[in-house]
Amino acid sequence: MNKPKAEKQNREPDTDVVNKNINLEIKLLLEAIYQKYGYDFRNYGQAHIKRRVLHRLSGSNLKNISELIHEVIYNDSFIKLILEDLSITVTEMFRDPTFYKRLREEIIPLLKTYPYLKIWHAGCSTGQEVYSMAIILKEEKLFERTQIYATDFNQLALKKAREGIYPIDKIKEYTRNYQRAGGKNAFSDYYTAKYESVILDSSLKKNIVFAEHNLVTDNVFAEVNLVICRNVLIYFNKELQERVLSLFEQSLMPGGYLCLGSKESLRFSSAYKHFQEIDDKEKIYKKNFYLR
Amino acid sequence: MEYSAIVIGASAGGLNALKTILTGLDAEFSIPLLVTQHISAHSDNYMTVHLNSLCKMTVKEADEKEKIEKGKAYFAPPNFHMLVEEDYSISLSVEDKVNYARPSIDIMFETAAFAYGNRLIGIILTGANNDGAKGLKTIKEHGGLTIVQDPTTAEVDTMPRSAIDLFRPHYVLKLESIAELLNEINRKNKYRDPRIH
Ligand SMILES: C[S@@+](CC[C@H](N)C(=O)[O-])C[C@H]1O[C@@H](n2cnc3c(N)ncnc32)[C@H](O)[C@@H]1O
């Protein structure tokens, strides 16, 4: 077997130092963003942050992250780019159809017993998740008695969410998801196609309030029966996950439900003791009735 | 050199290739493995369950924020990128596809290179695109050991060839020899990194 070539030993000796410097600069960058603009990324998963920052750097003509910090402080339009880099808004309608099926079949019937319903979609991105919920509620004849709060800290995403206009090339996937999720009608009942876009039926927007809310820095704003927060916690470190999960716990009425993303879990958090696991795979939890 | 982790990227034909390597590892193999295998977004956990039943080491789908432990193989879940944190835990992400893939090999390689530096081994196996080539080069630049499956022995040779076209990896080997080399490294590996348990 060949021995590794000599170049292995001659590796640049200073990659460790370079890496440490980069980490220091990123720390300073996040501190600058927080101090100047109030967005707090200091407890986000660092691998993701670093990747995105280095990506932004390599696509610019700045020499290093320190120069990027300068831009962030002195150039108000630059921060918008950075905020877009750091918040991942990828989403789809009826993402994880089995989750929506379970929700429709198991949870909605229980929620029907309430005269009035409040739902919070936290980290709703461009709105697809919220409209998926609206469609289910409509088909289950619950929409008229429901108030949905849909929040995100990304204003650009919220703007798109309010519009409810999506690229037409996504419709095939959305339709398939809708059907797998147990949809009762034709998915085309809910949109009109125009040029390269589909416009969602405006009646779906009726009981939805889209609002800016930052899970890291803002607090409880309503008491709700159902919290949906999917694929947001994966971007937070453990400490921040703790904070946000306790925020959800405080926002939920006794007997209310919490739904997380397929790869997120309540199990290892201190909020877990206030909940009962309803579905381990679809990550559905029910808040206990008894008082703490 | 002591190695703390091995990252493997595979695409078309990967399941068989991974089977050959993983079942070829010694019972006492302890260096953790992180695997990104391109897979359809809607697939279940068949692959990890199957490999786990065949292998001596624990093979599992990675959970988010899971600590990377000795003697385990972690697979990126379908439809999620797998990232390595510098505290040796795993993060998942749903961001856009990279090289038409989610999970993407480049993302895992690149973040693992930052986390492990020269204590990392990177391996590219069979596949029909060029994901992983850039990331493997990054691993080499950080002083890690790089291995590419010999394209003439690969079920689909595009992925190994893209890596070799981009830079010169330390080893180009057939699957059986990769397993043999890893065993040899594992035996020599004193593996006393106090930061990993
Ligand atoms: C990957 S998307 C998830 C969208 C949707 N829930 C889904 O699962 O398809 C993550 C969203 O979380 C939002 N987000 C990230 N950090 C946030 C914070 N601190 N407060 C509120 N929203 C946040 C991002 O702007 C983004 O829209």
Coordinates of C-alpha atoms and ligand atoms in Angstrom, one line a residue:
Chain A
M1 CA 0.0 0.0 0.0
N2 CA 1.3 3.5 -0.8
K3 CA 2.4 5.7 2.0
P4 CA 0.8 9.2 2.0
K5 CA 2.8 11.7 0.0
A6 CA 5.2 14.0 1.7
E7 CA 2.7 16.9 1.3
K8 CA 0.7 15.5 4.2
Q9 CA 3.5 16.5 6.6
N10 CA 4.0 19.8 4.9
R11 CA 0.5 21.0 5.4
E12 CA 0.2 24.7 6.0
P13 CA 1.0 24.9 9.7
D14 CA -1.2 27.8 10.4
T15 CA -4.7 26.5 9.4
D16 CA -5.4 26.2 13.1
V17 CA -4.5 29.8 13.7
V18 CA -6.5 30.9 10.7
N19 CA -9.5 29.1 11.9
K20 CA -9.2 30.6 15.4
N21 CA -9.0 34.0 13.9
I22 CA -12.0 33.4 11.8
N23 CA -14.0 32.3 14.8
L24 CA -12.9 35.4 16.7
E25 CA -14.0 37.6 13.9
I26 CA -17.3 35.9 13.6
K27 CA -17.9 36.4 17.3
L28 CA -17.2 40.1 16.9
L29 CA -19.5 40.3 13.8
L30 CA -22.4 38.7 15.6
E31 CA -21.8 41.1 18.5
A32 CA -21.8 44.1 16.1
I33 CA -25.0 42.9 14.5
Y34 CA -26.7 42.5 17.9
Q35 CA -25.5 45.8 19.3
K36 CA -26.3 47.8 16.2
Y37 CA -29.5 46.2 14.9
G38 CA -30.8 44.1 17.8
Y39 CA -30.8 40.8 15.8
D40 CA -29.2 38.2 18.1
F41 CA -27.4 35.3 16.3
R42 CA -25.0 34.7 19.1
N43 CA -26.6 31.4 20.1
Y44 CA -27.3 30.0 16.7
G45 CA -25.5 26.9 15.5
Q46 CA -22.1 28.1 14.7
A47 CA -21.3 25.8 11.8
H48 CA -24.2 27.2 9.8
I49 CA -23.3 30.8 10.7
K50 CA -19.7 30.4 9.7
R51 CA -20.6 28.7 6.4
R52 CA -23.0 31.5 5.4
V53 CA -20.6 34.3 6.5
L54 CA -17.7 32.8 4.6
H55 CA -19.9 32.4 1.6
R56 CA -20.9 36.0 1.7
L57 CA -17.2 37.0 2.1
S58 CA -16.1 34.9 -0.9
G59 CA -18.8 36.5 -3.1
S60 CA -17.7 40.0 -2.1
N61 CA -14.4 41.8 -2.7
L62 CA -13.8 42.2 1.0
K63 CA -10.5 40.8 2.3
N64 CA -11.7 39.3 5.6
I65 CA -14.5 39.2 8.1
S66 CA -13.1 42.2 9.9
E67 CA -13.8 44.3 6.7
L68 CA -17.2 42.8 6.6
I69 CA -17.8 44.0 10.2
H70 CA -16.9 47.5 9.0
E71 CA -19.6 47.2 6.2
V72 CA -22.2 46.0 8.7
I73 CA -21.6 49.0 11.0
Y74 CA -21.3 51.7 8.3
N75 CA -23.4 50.4 5.5
D76 CA -27.1 50.1 6.3
S77 CA -28.0 48.2 3.1
F78 CA -25.3 45.6 3.7
I79 CA -27.0 44.3 6.9
K80 CA -30.0 43.3 4.8
L81 CA -27.8 40.9 2.8
I82 CA -26.3 39.4 6.0
L83 CA -29.8 38.9 7.6
E84 CA -30.9 37.1 4.4
D85 CA -27.7 35.0 4.6
L86 CA -28.3 34.0 8.2
S87 CA -32.0 33.1 8.0
I88 CA -32.8 30.1 6.0
T89 CA -36.4 30.5 4.6
V90 CA -36.6 27.3 2.6
T91 CA -40.2 25.9 3.0
E92 CA -43.0 24.2 1.1
M93 CA -46.7 23.6 1.4
F94 CA -47.7 20.5 3.4
R95 CA -44.0 19.7 4.0
D96 CA -43.9 16.2 5.6
P97 CA -47.4 15.2 4.5
T98 CA -47.7 12.5 7.2
F99 CA -47.5 15.2 9.8
Y100 CA -50.4 17.1 8.4
K101 CA -52.4 13.9 8.0
R102 CA -51.8 13.1 11.6
L103 CA -52.8 16.6 12.6
R104 CA -56.0 16.4 10.6
E105 CA -57.0 13.0 11.8
E106 CA -55.9 13.1 15.5
I107 CA -55.6 16.6 16.7
I108 CA -58.2 18.6 14.8
P109 CA -61.1 16.5 16.0
L110 CA -60.1 17.3 19.6
L111 CA -59.7 21.0 18.8
K112 CA -63.2 21.0 17.3
T113 CA -64.6 20.9 20.8
Y114 CA -63.4 24.4 21.5
P115 CA -65.8 27.3 20.6
Y116 CA -62.9 29.4 19.5
L117 CA -59.3 28.5 18.5
K118 CA -56.0 30.3 18.4
I119 CA -53.0 29.0 16.5
W120 CA -49.4 30.3 16.5
H121 CA -47.1 29.6 13.6
A122 CA -43.6 30.6 14.8
G123 CA -41.0 31.0 12.1
C124 CA -43.6 30.8 9.3
S125 CA -41.1 32.0 6.6
T126 CA -42.9 32.8 3.3
G127 CA -46.2 31.4 4.6
Q128 CA -46.6 28.0 2.9
E129 CA -47.0 26.2 6.2
V130 CA -49.7 28.7 7.4
Y131 CA -51.8 28.4 4.2
S132 CA -51.5 24.6 4.4
M133 CA -53.0 24.8 7.9
A134 CA -55.7 27.2 6.6
I135 CA -56.7 24.7 4.0
I136 CA -57.0 21.9 6.5
L137 CA -59.1 24.0 8.8
K138 CA -61.4 25.0 6.0
E139 CA -61.9 21.4 5.0
E140 CA -62.5 20.5 8.6
K141 CA -65.0 23.4 9.0
L142 CA -63.0 25.0 11.7
F143 CA -61.5 28.0 9.9
E144 CA -64.3 30.4 10.7
R145 CA -63.7 30.0 14.4
T146 CA -59.9 30.2 14.2
Q147 CA -57.4 33.1 14.7
I148 CA -54.0 32.3 13.3
Y149 CA -50.9 34.3 14.3
A150 CA -48.0 33.7 11.9
T151 CA -44.7 35.2 12.9
D152 CA -41.2 35.5 11.7
F153 CA -38.3 37.9 12.2
N154 CA -37.5 38.1 8.5
Q155 CA -39.5 41.0 7.1
L156 CA -38.9 40.0 3.5
A157 CA -40.3 36.6 4.1
L158 CA -43.3 38.0 5.9
K159 CA -44.0 40.3 2.9
K160 CA -44.1 37.3 0.6
A161 CA -46.2 35.4 3.1
R162 CA -48.8 38.2 3.1
E163 CA -48.9 38.1 -0.7
G164 CA -49.4 34.4 -0.9
I165 CA -48.0 34.2 -4.4
Y166 CA -45.7 31.4 -5.3
P167 CA -43.7 30.2 -8.3
I168 CA -45.8 27.9 -10.5
D169 CA -43.0 25.3 -10.8
K170 CA -43.6 24.3 -7.2
I171 CA -47.2 23.4 -7.7
K172 CA -46.7 19.8 -8.7
E173 CA -44.8 19.1 -5.5
Y174 CA -47.4 21.0 -3.4
T175 CA -50.2 19.1 -5.0
R176 CA -48.6 15.8 -4.3
N177 CA -48.0 16.8 -0.7
Y178 CA -51.6 18.0 -0.4
Q179 CA -52.9 14.7 -1.6
R180 CA -50.6 12.6 0.7
A181 CA -51.7 14.8 3.6
G182 CA -55.2 13.6 3.1
G183 CA -56.6 16.6 1.2
K184 CA -60.3 16.3 0.5
N185 CA -60.6 18.5 -2.7
A186 CA -58.6 19.3 -5.8
F187 CA -55.6 21.4 -4.8
S188 CA -56.4 23.6 -7.8
D189 CA -59.5 24.8 -5.9
Y190 CA -57.2 26.9 -3.8
Y191 CA -55.2 28.9 -6.3
T192 CA -55.4 30.7 -9.7
A193 CA -52.5 30.5 -12.0
K194 CA -51.2 33.6 -13.6
Y195 CA -48.1 33.7 -15.8
E196 CA -45.3 32.1 -13.9
S197 CA -47.1 32.3 -10.5
V198 CA -50.0 30.9 -8.6
I199 CA -52.0 33.2 -6.4
L200 CA -53.6 31.6 -3.4
D201 CA -57.3 32.1 -2.8
S202 CA -57.8 35.2 -0.8
S203 CA -60.4 33.6 1.5
L204 CA -57.5 31.6 3.0
K205 CA -56.0 34.8 4.3
K206 CA -59.1 35.9 6.2
N207 CA -58.2 34.8 9.7
I208 CA -54.4 35.1 9.5
V209 CA -52.4 37.9 11.1
F210 CA -48.8 38.0 9.8
A211 CA -46.5 39.8 12.3
E212 CA -42.9 40.4 13.1
H213 CA -41.7 38.5 16.1
N214 CA -38.2 37.4 17.1
L215 CA -38.1 34.2 19.1
V216 CA -34.7 35.1 20.6
T217 CA -35.5 38.6 21.9
D218 CA -39.3 38.9 22.0
N219 CA -41.8 37.5 24.5
V220 CA -45.1 35.8 24.9
F221 CA -47.8 37.8 23.1
A222 CA -50.9 35.6 23.2
E223 CA -52.3 32.4 24.8
V224 CA -53.0 29.8 22.1
N225 CA -54.3 26.3 21.7
L226 CA -51.7 25.2 19.2
V227 CA -48.1 26.2 18.5
I228 CA -46.4 25.1 15.3
C229 CA -42.7 25.7 15.0
R230 CA -41.0 23.5 12.5
N231 CA -37.4 23.6 11.3
V232 CA -36.5 26.7 13.2
L233 CA -35.0 25.1 16.4
I234 CA -32.4 23.2 14.3
Y235 CA -30.6 26.5 13.8
F236 CA -30.4 27.3 17.5
N237 CA -27.9 25.9 20.1
K238 CA -29.2 24.0 23.1
E239 CA -29.3 27.1 25.3
L240 CA -31.5 29.0 22.9
Q241 CA -33.7 26.0 22.2
E242 CA -34.4 25.9 26.0
R243 CA -35.5 29.6 25.9
V244 CA -37.7 29.2 22.9
L245 CA -39.3 26.0 24.1
S246 CA -40.2 27.6 27.5
L247 CA -41.7 30.5 25.6
F248 CA -43.9 28.0 23.8
E249 CA -44.8 26.3 27.0
Q250 CA -45.9 29.7 28.5
S251 CA -47.9 30.6 25.4
L252 CA -49.9 27.4 25.4
M253 CA -53.2 26.9 27.3
P254 CA -53.4 23.8 29.4
G255 CA -54.2 20.9 27.1
G256 CA -52.8 22.8 24.1
Y257 CA -50.5 21.2 21.5
L258 CA -47.0 21.9 20.4
C259 CA -45.7 20.6 17.0
L260 CA -42.0 20.6 16.1
G261 CA -40.1 19.7 12.9
S262 CA -39.5 16.0 12.1
K263 CA -35.9 16.2 13.4
E264 CA -36.6 18.4 16.4
S265 CA -37.5 17.2 19.9
L266 CA -38.8 18.4 23.2
R267 CA -37.4 15.3 25.0
F268 CA -34.1 16.7 26.2
S269 CA -35.4 20.1 27.3
S270 CA -36.6 21.1 30.7
A271 CA -40.0 22.0 29.2
Y272 CA -40.6 18.3 28.6
K273 CA -42.0 17.7 32.0
H274 CA -45.0 19.9 31.2
F275 CA -45.9 17.8 28.2
Q276 CA -47.1 14.5 27.1
E277 CA -45.7 12.9 23.9
I278 CA -48.6 12.3 21.5
D279 CA -46.6 11.3 18.4
D280 CA -42.9 10.6 18.7
K281 CA -42.4 10.5 14.9
E282 CA -44.4 13.5 13.9
K283 CA -43.2 15.4 17.0
I284 CA -46.6 16.3 18.4
Y285 CA -46.8 17.1 22.2
K286 CA -49.7 18.0 24.4
K287 CA -49.4 20.4 27.4
N288 CA -50.5 18.9 30.7
F289 CA -53.7 20.2 32.4
Y290 CA -52.4 20.3 35.9
L291 CA -50.8 23.4 37.3
R292 CA -47.1 23.7 37.8
Chain B
M1 CA -1.1 11.2 13.3
E2 CA -4.2 10.6 15.4
Y3 CA -7.5 10.8 13.7
S4 CA -10.8 11.8 15.4
A5 CA -13.3 11.3 12.7
I6 CA -13.9 10.0 9.2
V7 CA -16.3 11.6 6.8
I8 CA -17.6 9.7 3.8
G9 CA -19.6 11.0 0.8
A10 CA -21.4 8.7 -1.6
S11 CA -24.2 8.9 -4.2
A12 CA -25.4 6.5 -6.9
G13 CA -24.2 3.0 -6.0
G14 CA -23.3 4.1 -2.5
L15 CA -25.3 1.6 -0.5
N16 CA -23.3 -1.3 -1.8
A17 CA -20.0 0.6 -1.5
L18 CA -20.8 1.6 2.1
K19 CA -21.8 -2.0 2.9
T20 CA -18.4 -3.2 1.7
I21 CA -16.5 -0.7 3.8
L22 CA -18.5 -0.7 7.0
T23 CA -18.7 -4.5 7.2
G24 CA -15.0 -4.6 6.5
L25 CA -14.1 -2.7 9.6
D26 CA -12.7 -4.4 12.7
A27 CA -15.0 -5.2 15.7
E28 CA -13.0 -2.7 17.8
F29 CA -13.1 0.1 15.2
S30 CA -13.6 3.2 17.2
I31 CA -13.1 6.3 15.0
P32 CA -16.6 7.8 14.5
L33 CA -17.9 7.9 10.9
L34 CA -20.1 10.6 9.4
V35 CA -21.8 9.6 6.2
T36 CA -23.6 11.7 3.6
Q37 CA -25.3 9.4 1.1
H38 CA -27.5 11.1 -1.5
I39 CA -31.0 9.8 -1.1
S40 CA -34.5 10.7 -2.1
A41 CA -36.2 13.2 0.1
H42 CA -39.0 10.9 0.9
S43 CA -37.1 7.7 1.8
D44 CA -37.5 6.1 5.2
N45 CA -34.7 5.0 7.4
Y46 CA -34.3 1.6 5.6
M47 CA -30.6 2.2 4.8
T48 CA -29.4 2.8 8.3
V49 CA -31.6 0.1 9.8
H50 CA -30.2 -2.3 7.2
L51 CA -26.6 -1.4 7.7
N52 CA -26.9 -1.4 11.5
S53 CA -28.1 -5.0 11.3
L54 CA -25.0 -5.9 9.2
C55 CA -22.3 -4.0 11.1
K56 CA -20.5 -4.3 14.4
M57 CA -20.6 -0.6 15.0
T58 CA -23.8 1.3 15.7
V59 CA -25.2 2.8 12.5
K60 CA -27.9 5.4 12.9
E61 CA -29.5 8.4 11.3
A62 CA -28.1 11.6 13.0
D63 CA -30.2 13.5 15.4
E64 CA -29.8 17.3 15.6
K65 CA -27.3 18.5 18.2
E66 CA -26.2 14.9 18.8
K67 CA -22.7 14.5 20.3
I68 CA -20.4 12.5 18.0
E69 CA -19.2 9.4 19.8
K70 CA -16.6 6.7 19.3
G71 CA -17.6 3.6 17.5
K72 CA -20.7 5.0 15.8
A73 CA -21.6 5.8 12.3
Y74 CA -24.0 8.7 11.7
F75 CA -25.9 9.2 8.5
A76 CA -27.4 12.4 7.2
P77 CA -31.2 12.1 7.3
P78 CA -33.1 12.4 4.0
N79 CA -33.8 16.0 3.0
F80 CA -31.4 17.5 5.6
H81 CA -27.9 18.7 5.3
M82 CA -25.6 17.4 8.0
L83 CA -23.1 19.9 9.5
V84 CA -20.4 19.3 12.0
E85 CA -20.0 21.7 14.9
E86 CA -16.7 22.6 16.4
D87 CA -17.8 21.2 19.7
Y88 CA -18.1 17.8 17.9
S89 CA -21.8 17.7 17.7
I90 CA -24.1 17.5 14.7
S91 CA -26.4 20.2 13.3
L92 CA -29.0 19.7 10.6
S93 CA -30.2 22.2 8.0
V94 CA -33.0 22.5 5.4
E95 CA -31.3 25.2 3.4
D96 CA -31.3 25.0 -0.4
K97 CA -29.8 22.1 -2.2
V98 CA -26.0 22.3 -2.9
N99 CA -24.8 20.6 -6.1
Y100 CA -28.4 19.6 -6.6
A101 CA -28.3 17.6 -3.4
R102 CA -29.7 17.7 0.1
P103 CA -28.0 16.3 2.0
S104 CA -24.8 17.7 0.3
I105 CA -21.4 16.1 0.8
D106 CA -19.6 19.4 0.4
I107 CA -21.4 21.0 3.3
M108 CA -20.5 18.1 5.6
F109 CA -16.9 18.0 4.4
E110 CA -16.4 21.7 4.7
T111 CA -17.8 22.0 8.3
A112 CA -16.0 18.8 9.4
A113 CA -12.7 20.2 8.1
F114 CA -13.2 23.3 10.3
A115 CA -14.0 21.2 13.3
Y116 CA -11.3 18.5 13.0
G117 CA -8.5 20.1 11.0
N118 CA -5.7 17.6 10.4
R119 CA -7.4 14.9 12.6
L120 CA -9.9 14.2 9.8
I121 CA -10.1 11.5 7.1
G122 CA -12.3 12.3 4.1
I123 CA -13.5 9.7 1.6
I124 CA -15.3 10.0 -1.7
L125 CA -17.1 7.0 -3.2
T126 CA -19.2 6.1 -6.2
G127 CA -21.6 8.7 -7.6
A128 CA -23.0 10.4 -10.7
N129 CA -22.3 14.1 -9.9
N130 CA -19.5 16.2 -8.5
D131 CA -20.7 16.9 -5.0
G132 CA -17.9 16.4 -2.5
A133 CA -14.9 17.2 -4.7
K134 CA -14.5 20.8 -3.4
G135 CA -15.1 19.7 0.2
L136 CA -12.5 17.0 0.0
K137 CA -10.0 19.5 -1.3
T138 CA -10.8 21.7 1.7
I139 CA -10.1 18.7 4.0
K140 CA -6.7 18.3 2.4
E141 CA -6.0 22.1 2.8
H142 CA -6.7 21.7 6.5
G143 CA -4.2 18.9 6.8
G144 CA -6.6 16.0 6.7
L145 CA -6.1 12.7 5.0
T146 CA -8.0 12.3 1.7
I147 CA -9.1 9.1 0.0
V148 CA -11.0 8.6 -3.3
Q149 CA -12.4 5.3 -4.5
D150 CA -10.5 4.1 -7.5
P151 CA -12.9 5.3 -10.4
T152 CA -12.2 2.1 -12.4
T153 CA -13.7 0.1 -9.5
A154 CA -16.7 2.5 -8.8
E155 CA -20.2 1.6 -9.8
V156 CA -20.5 5.2 -11.2
D157 CA -17.2 6.9 -11.7
T158 CA -18.2 10.6 -12.1
M159 CA -17.9 11.6 -8.4
P160 CA -14.4 10.0 -7.8
R161 CA -13.2 11.4 -11.1
S162 CA -14.4 14.9 -10.3
A163 CA -12.4 14.8 -7.1
I164 CA -9.2 13.5 -8.8
D165 CA -9.6 16.1 -11.5
L166 CA -9.8 18.9 -9.0
F167 CA -6.8 18.0 -6.8
R168 CA -4.5 15.2 -5.9
P169 CA -5.9 13.1 -3.0
H170 CA -3.5 11.1 -0.8
Y171 CA -4.9 7.7 -1.8
V172 CA -6.9 6.3 -4.7
L173 CA -8.1 2.8 -3.7
K174 CA -10.6 0.1 -4.3
L175 CA -13.2 -0.4 -1.5
E176 CA -11.6 -3.4 0.2
S177 CA -8.3 -1.5 0.4
I178 CA -10.1 1.5 1.9
A179 CA -11.4 -0.7 4.7
E180 CA -8.0 -2.2 5.2
L181 CA -6.3 1.2 5.4
L182 CA -8.9 2.5 7.9
N183 CA -8.4 -0.6 10.1
E184 CA -4.6 0.0 10.0
I185 CA -5.1 3.6 11.0
N186 CA -7.5 2.7 13.7
R187 CA -5.1 0.2 15.2
K188 CA -2.3 2.8 15.3
N189 CA -4.6 5.5 16.4
K190 CA -4.0 6.0 20.1
Y191 CA -7.1 8.1 20.1
R192 CA -6.6 9.9 23.3
D193 CA -8.4 13.1 22.4
P194 CA -9.8 14.1 25.8
R195 CA -12.4 16.3 24.1
I196 CA -14.2 13.3 22.6
H197 CA -15.9 10.6 24.6
Ligands
LIG1 C1 -36.3 26.8 7.5 S1 -37.6 28.0 7.8 C2 -38.9 27.0 8.3 C3 -40.2 27.4 7.7 C4 -41.4 26.5 8.0 N1 -41.7 26.6 9.4 C5 -41.2 25.1 7.6 O1 -40.9 24.2 8.4 O2 -41.3 24.9 6.4 C6 -36.9 28.8 9.2 C7 -37.6 30.1 9.5 O3 -37.3 30.5 10.9 C8 -37.1 31.9 10.9 N2 -36.3 32.3 12.0 C9 -35.0 32.1 12.3 N3 -34.6 32.7 13.4 C10 -35.7 33.3 13.9 C11 -36.0 34.1 15.1 N4 -35.0 34.3 16.0 N5 -37.3 34.5 15.3 C12 -38.2 34.3 14.4 N6 -38.1 33.6 13.3 C13 -36.8 33.1 13.0 C14 -36.4 32.2 9.5 O4 -36.6 33.6 9.1 C15 -37.1 31.2 8.6 O5 -38.2 31.9 8.0

